[in-house]
PDB file of C-alpha atoms in Angstrom:
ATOM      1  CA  UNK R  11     -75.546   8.805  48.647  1.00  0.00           C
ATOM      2  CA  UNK R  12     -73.253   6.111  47.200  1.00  0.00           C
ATOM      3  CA  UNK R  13     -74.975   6.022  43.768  1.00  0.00           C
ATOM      4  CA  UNK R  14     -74.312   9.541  43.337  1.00  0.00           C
ATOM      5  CA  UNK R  15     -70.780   9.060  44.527  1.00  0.00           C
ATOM      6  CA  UNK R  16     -70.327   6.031  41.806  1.00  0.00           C
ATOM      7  CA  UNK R  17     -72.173   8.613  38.916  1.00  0.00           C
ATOM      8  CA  UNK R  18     -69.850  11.164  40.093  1.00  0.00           C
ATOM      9  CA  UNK R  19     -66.507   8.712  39.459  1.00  0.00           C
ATOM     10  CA  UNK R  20     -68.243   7.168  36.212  1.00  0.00           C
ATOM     11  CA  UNK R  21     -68.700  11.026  34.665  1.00  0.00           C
ATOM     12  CA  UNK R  22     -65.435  12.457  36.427  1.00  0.00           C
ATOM     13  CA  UNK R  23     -63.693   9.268  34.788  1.00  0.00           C
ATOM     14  CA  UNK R  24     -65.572  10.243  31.026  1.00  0.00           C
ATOM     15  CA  UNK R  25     -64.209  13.843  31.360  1.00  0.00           C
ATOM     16  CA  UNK R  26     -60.572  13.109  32.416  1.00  0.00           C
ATOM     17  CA  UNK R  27     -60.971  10.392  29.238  1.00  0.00           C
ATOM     18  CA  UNK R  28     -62.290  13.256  26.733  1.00  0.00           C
ATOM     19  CA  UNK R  29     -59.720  15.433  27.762  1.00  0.00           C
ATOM     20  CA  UNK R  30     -56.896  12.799  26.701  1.00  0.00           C
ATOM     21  CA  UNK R  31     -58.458  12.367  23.639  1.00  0.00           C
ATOM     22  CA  UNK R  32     -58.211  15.938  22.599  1.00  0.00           C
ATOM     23  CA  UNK R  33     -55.418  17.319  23.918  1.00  0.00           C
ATOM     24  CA  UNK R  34     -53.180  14.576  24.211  1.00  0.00           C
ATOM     25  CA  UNK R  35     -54.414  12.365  21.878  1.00  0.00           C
ATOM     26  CA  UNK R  36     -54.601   9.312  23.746  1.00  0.00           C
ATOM     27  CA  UNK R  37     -57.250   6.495  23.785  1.00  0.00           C
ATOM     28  CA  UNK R  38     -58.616   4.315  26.515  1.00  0.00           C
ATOM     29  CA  UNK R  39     -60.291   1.393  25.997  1.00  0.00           C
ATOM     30  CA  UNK R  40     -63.665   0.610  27.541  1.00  0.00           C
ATOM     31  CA  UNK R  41     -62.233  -2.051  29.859  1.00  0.00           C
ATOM     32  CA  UNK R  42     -59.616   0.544  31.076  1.00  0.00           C
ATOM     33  CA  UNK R  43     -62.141   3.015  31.240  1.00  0.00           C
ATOM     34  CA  UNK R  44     -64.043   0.634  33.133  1.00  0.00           C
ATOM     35  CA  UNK R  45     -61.173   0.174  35.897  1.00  0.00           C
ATOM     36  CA  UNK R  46     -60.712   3.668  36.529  1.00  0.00           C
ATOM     37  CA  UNK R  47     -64.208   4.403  36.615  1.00  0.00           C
ATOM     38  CA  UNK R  48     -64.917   1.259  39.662  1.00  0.00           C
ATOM     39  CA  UNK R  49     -61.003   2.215  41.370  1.00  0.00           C
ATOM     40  CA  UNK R  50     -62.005   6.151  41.657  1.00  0.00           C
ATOM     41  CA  UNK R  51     -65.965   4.821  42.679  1.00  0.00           C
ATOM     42  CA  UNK R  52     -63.828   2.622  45.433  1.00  0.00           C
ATOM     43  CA  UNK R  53     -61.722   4.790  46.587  1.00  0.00           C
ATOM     44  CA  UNK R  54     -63.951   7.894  46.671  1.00  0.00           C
ATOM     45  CA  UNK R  55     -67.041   5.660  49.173  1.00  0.00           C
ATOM     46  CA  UNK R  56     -64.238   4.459  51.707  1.00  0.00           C
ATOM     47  CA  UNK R  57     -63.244   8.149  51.887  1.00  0.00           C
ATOM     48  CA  UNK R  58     -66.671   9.311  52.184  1.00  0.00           C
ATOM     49  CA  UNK R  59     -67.667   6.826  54.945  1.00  0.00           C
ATOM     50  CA  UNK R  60     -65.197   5.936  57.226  1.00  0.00           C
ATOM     51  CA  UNK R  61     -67.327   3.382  59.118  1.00  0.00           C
ATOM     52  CA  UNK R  62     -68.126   1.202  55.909  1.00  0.00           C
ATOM     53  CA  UNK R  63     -67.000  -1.891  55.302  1.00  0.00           C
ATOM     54  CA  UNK R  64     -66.651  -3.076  51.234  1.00  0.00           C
ATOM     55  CA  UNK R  65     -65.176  -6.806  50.530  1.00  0.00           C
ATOM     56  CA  UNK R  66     -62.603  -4.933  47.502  1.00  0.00           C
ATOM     57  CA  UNK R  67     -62.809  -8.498  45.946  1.00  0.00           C
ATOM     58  CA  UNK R  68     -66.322  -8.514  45.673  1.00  0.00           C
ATOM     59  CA  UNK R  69     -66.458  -4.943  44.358  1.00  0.00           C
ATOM     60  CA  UNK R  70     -64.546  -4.961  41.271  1.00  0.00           C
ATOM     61  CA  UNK R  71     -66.228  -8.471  40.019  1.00  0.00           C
ATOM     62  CA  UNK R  72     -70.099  -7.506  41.084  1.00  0.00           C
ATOM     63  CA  UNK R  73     -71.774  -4.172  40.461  1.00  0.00           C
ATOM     64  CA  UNK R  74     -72.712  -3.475  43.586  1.00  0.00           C
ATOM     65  CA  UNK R  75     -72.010  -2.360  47.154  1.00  0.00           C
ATOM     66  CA  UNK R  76     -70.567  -5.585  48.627  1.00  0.00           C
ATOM     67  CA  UNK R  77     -70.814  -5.187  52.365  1.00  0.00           C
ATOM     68  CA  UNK R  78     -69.460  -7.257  54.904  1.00  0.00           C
ATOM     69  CA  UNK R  79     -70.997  -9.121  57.280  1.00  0.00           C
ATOM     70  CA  UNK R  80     -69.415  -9.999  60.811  1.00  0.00           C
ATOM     71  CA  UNK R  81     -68.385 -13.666  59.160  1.00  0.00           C
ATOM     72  CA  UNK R  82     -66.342 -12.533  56.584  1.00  0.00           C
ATOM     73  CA  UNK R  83     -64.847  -9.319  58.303  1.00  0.00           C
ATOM     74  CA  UNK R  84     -62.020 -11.306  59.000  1.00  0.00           C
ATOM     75  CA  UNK R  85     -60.847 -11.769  55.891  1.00  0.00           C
ATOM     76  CA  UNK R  86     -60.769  -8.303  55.066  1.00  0.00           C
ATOM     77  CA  UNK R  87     -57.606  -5.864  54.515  1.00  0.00           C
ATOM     78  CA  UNK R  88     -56.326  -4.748  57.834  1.00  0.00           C
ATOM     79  CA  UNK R  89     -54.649  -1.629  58.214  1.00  0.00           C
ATOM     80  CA  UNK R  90     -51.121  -0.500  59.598  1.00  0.00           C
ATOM     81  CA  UNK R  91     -50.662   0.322  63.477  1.00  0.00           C
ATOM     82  CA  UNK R  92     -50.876   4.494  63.064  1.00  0.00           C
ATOM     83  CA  UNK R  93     -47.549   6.282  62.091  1.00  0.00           C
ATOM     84  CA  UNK R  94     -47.239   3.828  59.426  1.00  0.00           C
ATOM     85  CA  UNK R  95     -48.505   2.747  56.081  1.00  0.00           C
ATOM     86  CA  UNK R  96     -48.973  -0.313  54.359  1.00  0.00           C
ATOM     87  CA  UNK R  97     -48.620  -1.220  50.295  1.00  0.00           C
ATOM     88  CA  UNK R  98     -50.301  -5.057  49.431  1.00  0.00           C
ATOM     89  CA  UNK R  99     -49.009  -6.511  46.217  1.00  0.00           C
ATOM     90  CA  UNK R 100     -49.538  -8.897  44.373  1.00  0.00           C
ATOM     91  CA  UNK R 101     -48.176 -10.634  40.953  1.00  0.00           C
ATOM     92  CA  UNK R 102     -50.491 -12.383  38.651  1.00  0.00           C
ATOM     93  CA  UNK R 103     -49.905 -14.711  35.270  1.00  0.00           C
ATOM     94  CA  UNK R 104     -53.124 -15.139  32.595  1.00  0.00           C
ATOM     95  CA  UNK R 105     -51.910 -17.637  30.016  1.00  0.00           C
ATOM     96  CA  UNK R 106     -48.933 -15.910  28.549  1.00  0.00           C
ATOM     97  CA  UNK R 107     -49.007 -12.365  30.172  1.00  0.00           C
ATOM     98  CA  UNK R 108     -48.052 -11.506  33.650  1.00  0.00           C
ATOM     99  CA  UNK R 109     -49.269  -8.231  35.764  1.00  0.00           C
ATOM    100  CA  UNK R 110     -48.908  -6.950  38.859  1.00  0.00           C
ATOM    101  CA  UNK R 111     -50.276  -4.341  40.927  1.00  0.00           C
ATOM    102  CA  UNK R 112     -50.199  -2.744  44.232  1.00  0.00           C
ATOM    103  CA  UNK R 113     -52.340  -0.231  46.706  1.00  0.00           C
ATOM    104  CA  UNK R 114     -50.714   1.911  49.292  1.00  0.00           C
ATOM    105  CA  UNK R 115     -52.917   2.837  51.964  1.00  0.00           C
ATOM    106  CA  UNK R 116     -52.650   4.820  55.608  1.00  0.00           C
ATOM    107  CA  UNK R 117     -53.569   3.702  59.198  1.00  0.00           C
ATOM    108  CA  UNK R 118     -57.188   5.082  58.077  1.00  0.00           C
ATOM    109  CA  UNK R 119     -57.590   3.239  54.965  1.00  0.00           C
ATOM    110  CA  UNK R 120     -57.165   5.880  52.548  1.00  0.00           C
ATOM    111  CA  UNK R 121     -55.559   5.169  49.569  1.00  0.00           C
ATOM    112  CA  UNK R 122     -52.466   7.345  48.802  1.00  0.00           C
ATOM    113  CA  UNK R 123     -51.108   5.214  46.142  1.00  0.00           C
ATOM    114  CA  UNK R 124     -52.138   2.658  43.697  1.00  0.00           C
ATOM    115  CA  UNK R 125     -50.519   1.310  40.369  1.00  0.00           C
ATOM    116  CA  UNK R 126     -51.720  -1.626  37.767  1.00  0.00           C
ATOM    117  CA  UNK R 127     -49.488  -3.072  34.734  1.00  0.00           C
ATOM    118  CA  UNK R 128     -47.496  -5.471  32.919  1.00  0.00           C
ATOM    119  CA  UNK R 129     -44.707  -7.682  33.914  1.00  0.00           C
ATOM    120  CA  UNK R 130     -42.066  -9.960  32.252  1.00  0.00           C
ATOM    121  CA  UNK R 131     -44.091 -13.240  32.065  1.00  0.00           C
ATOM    122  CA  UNK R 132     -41.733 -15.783  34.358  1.00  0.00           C
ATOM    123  CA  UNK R 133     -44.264 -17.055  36.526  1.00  0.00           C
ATOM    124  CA  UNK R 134     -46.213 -15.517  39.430  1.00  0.00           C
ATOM    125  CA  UNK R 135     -43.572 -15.310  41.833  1.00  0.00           C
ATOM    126  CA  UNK R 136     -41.330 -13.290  39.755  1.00  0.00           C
ATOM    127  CA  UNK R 137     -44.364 -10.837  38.714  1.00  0.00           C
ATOM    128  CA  UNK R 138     -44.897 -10.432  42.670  1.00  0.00           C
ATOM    129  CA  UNK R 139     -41.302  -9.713  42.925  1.00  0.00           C
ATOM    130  CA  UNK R 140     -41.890  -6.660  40.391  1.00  0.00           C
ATOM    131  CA  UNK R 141     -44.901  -5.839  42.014  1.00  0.00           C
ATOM    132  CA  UNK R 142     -42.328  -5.089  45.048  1.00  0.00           C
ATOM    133  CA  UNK R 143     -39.914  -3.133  43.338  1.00  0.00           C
ATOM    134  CA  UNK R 144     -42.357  -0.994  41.839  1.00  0.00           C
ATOM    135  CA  UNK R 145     -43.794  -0.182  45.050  1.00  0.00           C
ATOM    136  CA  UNK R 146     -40.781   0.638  46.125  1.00  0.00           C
ATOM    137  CA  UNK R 147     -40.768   3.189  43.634  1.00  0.00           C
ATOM    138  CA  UNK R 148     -43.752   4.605  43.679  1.00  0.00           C
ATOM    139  CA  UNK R 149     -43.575   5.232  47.588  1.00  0.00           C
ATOM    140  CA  UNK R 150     -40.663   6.869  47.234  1.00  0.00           C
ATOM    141  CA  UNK R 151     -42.386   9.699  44.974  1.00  0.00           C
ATOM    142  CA  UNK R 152     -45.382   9.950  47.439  1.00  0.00           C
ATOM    143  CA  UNK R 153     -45.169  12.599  50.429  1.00  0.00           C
ATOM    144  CA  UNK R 154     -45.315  10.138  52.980  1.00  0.00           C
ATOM    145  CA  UNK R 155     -41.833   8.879  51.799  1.00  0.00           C
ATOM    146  CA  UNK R 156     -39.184   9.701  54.750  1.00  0.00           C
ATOM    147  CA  UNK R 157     -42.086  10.489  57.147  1.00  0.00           C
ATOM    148  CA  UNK R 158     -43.610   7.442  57.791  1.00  0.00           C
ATOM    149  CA  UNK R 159     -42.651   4.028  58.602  1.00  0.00           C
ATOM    150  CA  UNK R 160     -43.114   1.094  55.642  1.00  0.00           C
ATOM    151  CA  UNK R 161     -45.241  -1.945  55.587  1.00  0.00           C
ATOM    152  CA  UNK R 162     -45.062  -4.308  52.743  1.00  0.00           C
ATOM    153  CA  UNK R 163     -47.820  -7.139  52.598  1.00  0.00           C
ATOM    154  CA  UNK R 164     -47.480  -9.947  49.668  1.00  0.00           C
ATOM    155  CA  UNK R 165     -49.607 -13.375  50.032  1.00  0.00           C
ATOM    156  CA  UNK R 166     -46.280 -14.876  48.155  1.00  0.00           C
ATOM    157  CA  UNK R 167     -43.926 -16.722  50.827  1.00  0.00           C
ATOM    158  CA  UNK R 168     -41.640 -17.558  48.250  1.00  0.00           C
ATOM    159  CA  UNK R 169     -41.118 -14.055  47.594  1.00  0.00           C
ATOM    160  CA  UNK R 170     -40.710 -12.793  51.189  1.00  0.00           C
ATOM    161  CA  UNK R 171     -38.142 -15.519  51.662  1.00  0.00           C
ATOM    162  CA  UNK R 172     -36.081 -14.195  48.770  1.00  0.00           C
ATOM    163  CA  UNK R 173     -36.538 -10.731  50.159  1.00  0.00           C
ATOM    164  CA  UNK R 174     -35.368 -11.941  53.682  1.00  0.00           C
ATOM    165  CA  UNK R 175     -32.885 -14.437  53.083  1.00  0.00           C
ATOM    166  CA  UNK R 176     -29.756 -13.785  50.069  1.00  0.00           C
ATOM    167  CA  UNK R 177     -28.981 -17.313  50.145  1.00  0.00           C
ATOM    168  CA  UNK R 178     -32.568 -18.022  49.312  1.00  0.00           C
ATOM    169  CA  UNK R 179     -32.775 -15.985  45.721  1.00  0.00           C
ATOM    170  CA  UNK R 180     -32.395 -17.418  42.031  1.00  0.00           C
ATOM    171  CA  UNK R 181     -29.356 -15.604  40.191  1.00  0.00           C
ATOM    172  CA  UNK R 182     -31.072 -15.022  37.419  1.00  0.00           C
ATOM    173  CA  UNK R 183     -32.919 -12.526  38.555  1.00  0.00           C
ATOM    174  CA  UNK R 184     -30.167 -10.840  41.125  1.00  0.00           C
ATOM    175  CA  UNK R 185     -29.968  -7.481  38.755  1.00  0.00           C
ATOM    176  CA  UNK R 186     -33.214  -7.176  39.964  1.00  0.00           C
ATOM    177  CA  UNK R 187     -33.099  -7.736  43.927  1.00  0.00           C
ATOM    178  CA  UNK R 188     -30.082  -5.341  43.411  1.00  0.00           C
ATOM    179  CA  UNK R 189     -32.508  -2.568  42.160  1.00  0.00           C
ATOM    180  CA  UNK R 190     -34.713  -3.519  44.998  1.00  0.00           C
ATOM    181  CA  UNK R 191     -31.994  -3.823  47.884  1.00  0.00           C
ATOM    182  CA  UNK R 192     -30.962  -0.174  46.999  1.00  0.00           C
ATOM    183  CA  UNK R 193     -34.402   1.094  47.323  1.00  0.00           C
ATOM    184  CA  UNK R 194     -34.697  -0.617  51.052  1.00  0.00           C
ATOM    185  CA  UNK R 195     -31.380   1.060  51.696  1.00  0.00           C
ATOM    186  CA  UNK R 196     -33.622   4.645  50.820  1.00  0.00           C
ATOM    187  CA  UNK R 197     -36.534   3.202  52.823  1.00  0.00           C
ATOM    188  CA  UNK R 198     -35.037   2.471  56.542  1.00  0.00           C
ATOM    189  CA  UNK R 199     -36.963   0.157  58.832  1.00  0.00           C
ATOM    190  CA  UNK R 200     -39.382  -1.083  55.960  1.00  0.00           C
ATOM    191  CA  UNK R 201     -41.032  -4.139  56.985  1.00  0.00           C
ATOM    192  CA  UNK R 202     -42.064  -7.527  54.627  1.00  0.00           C
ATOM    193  CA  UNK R 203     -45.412  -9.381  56.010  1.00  0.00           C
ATOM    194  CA  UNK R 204     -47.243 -11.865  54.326  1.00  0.00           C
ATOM    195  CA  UNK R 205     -50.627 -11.558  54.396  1.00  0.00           C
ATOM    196  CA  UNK R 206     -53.347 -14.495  53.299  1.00  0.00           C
ATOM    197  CA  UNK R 207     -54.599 -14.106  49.344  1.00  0.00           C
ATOM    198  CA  UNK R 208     -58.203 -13.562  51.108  1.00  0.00           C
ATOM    199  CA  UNK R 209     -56.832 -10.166  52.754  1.00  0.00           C
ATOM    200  CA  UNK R 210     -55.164  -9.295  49.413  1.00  0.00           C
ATOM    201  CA  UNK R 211     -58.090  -9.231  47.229  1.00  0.00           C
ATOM    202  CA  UNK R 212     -57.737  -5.546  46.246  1.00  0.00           C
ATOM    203  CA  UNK R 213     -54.287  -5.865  44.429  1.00  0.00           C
ATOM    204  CA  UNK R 214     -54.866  -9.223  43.088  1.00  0.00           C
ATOM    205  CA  UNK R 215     -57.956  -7.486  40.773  1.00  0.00           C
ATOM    206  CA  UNK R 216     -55.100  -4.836  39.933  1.00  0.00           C
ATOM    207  CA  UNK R 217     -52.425  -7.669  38.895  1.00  0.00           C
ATOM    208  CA  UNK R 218     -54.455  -9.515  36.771  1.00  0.00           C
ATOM    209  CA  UNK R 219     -55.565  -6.164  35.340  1.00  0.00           C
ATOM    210  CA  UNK R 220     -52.823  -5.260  35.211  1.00  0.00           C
ATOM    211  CA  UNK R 221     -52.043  -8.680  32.711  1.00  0.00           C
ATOM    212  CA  UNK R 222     -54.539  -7.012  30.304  1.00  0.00           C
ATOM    213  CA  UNK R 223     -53.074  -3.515  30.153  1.00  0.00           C
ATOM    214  CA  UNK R 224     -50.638  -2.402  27.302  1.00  0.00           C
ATOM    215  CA  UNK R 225     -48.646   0.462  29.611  1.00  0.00           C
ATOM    216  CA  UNK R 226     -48.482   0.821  33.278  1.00  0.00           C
ATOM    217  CA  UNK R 227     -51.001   2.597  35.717  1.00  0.00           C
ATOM    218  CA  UNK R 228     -50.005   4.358  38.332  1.00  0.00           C
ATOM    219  CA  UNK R 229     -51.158   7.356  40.751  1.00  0.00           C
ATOM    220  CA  UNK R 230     -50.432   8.709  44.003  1.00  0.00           C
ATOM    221  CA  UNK R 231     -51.814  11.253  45.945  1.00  0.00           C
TER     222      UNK R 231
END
């Protein structure tokens, strides 16, 4: 059943990719390709089969169904208490590019959100700090925005400080935490957590993708 779920994303991903080509005129490369192809397989078997359990890290470095086994359960994603969802993200720097990424998920694990790109390369801590605005964003264009309760999870402690302390954050980037204090402001009662790197596996595939990419990614459903 799962290797006609992942044919099902790999074809469904070829078709969406055809139709770009001729009607908008827009290429993909095989690598992207390849992303959207493994994020729509991913997302489509944790819908399919609540029950499962897939390591994300695992998945999007091995071809295969990574299952987990009741030693390494623990260091898998954990979701929000029900009434409230959660977005991980993460920032990521490959030699002189920087990405980030982020996943926003539901009390079930569902995905509702999900978004991959480039940053301004100043260092991991700063691409994490994008990575939070740009959740921000995106959550606030998703249906759940205003009816459910925000939890942000980032495996950067530097970053949470910033977010939780004024006195703590670099002036050079305050334009920035001003764009990102106004969106809290729209978002009452969100909640910063950090989270270890081991639980954060999923968005930390979609950062360093996102290093790689030439324009952002982003979906939500």
């Amino acid at each position: 059943m799962w290797f006609i779920t992942i044919a099902a994303a790999i074809w469904w991903s070829l078709w969406l990719t055809r139709n770009d080509k001729v009607f908008r005129e827009k290429s993909l490369s095989s690598l992207e390709l390849l992303f959207q192809a493994k994020m729509r397989a991913l997302i489509w078997i944790k819908a399919e089969n609540k029950d499962l359990v897939l390591i994300d890290g695992d998945w999007w470095t091995h071809p295969k169904l990574p299952l987990a086994s009741s030693a390494n359960v623990v260091t898998e994603w954990t979701p929000p208490d029900e009434g409230a969802v959660k977005f991980n993200v993460d920032g990521s720097v490959l030699l002189n590019r920087a990405g980030c990424g982020g996943v926003l998920r539901n009390h079930k694990g569902e995905v509702i959100a999900i978004f991959s790109g480039l940053a301004e390369c100043f260092g991991a801590d700063y691409s994490e700090l994008v990575a939070v605005k740009m959740a921000l964003n995106l959550f606030k264009e998703t249906n759940v925005f205003g009816k459910t309760r925000l939890v942000i999870e980032s495996d950067s402690q530097i970053v949470l400080n910033w977010l939780q302390n004024f006195s703590a954050r670099p002036w050079k980037w305050w334009c920035l935490f001003e764009v990102i204090d106004r969106s809290l402001k729209q978002i009452p009662g969100t909640v910063t957590v950090f989270v270890p790197r081991a639980r954060n596996s999923f968005v930390d595939y979609l950062a360093k993708s996102g290093a790689k990419r030439n324009e952002l990614f982003k979906a939500h459903w």
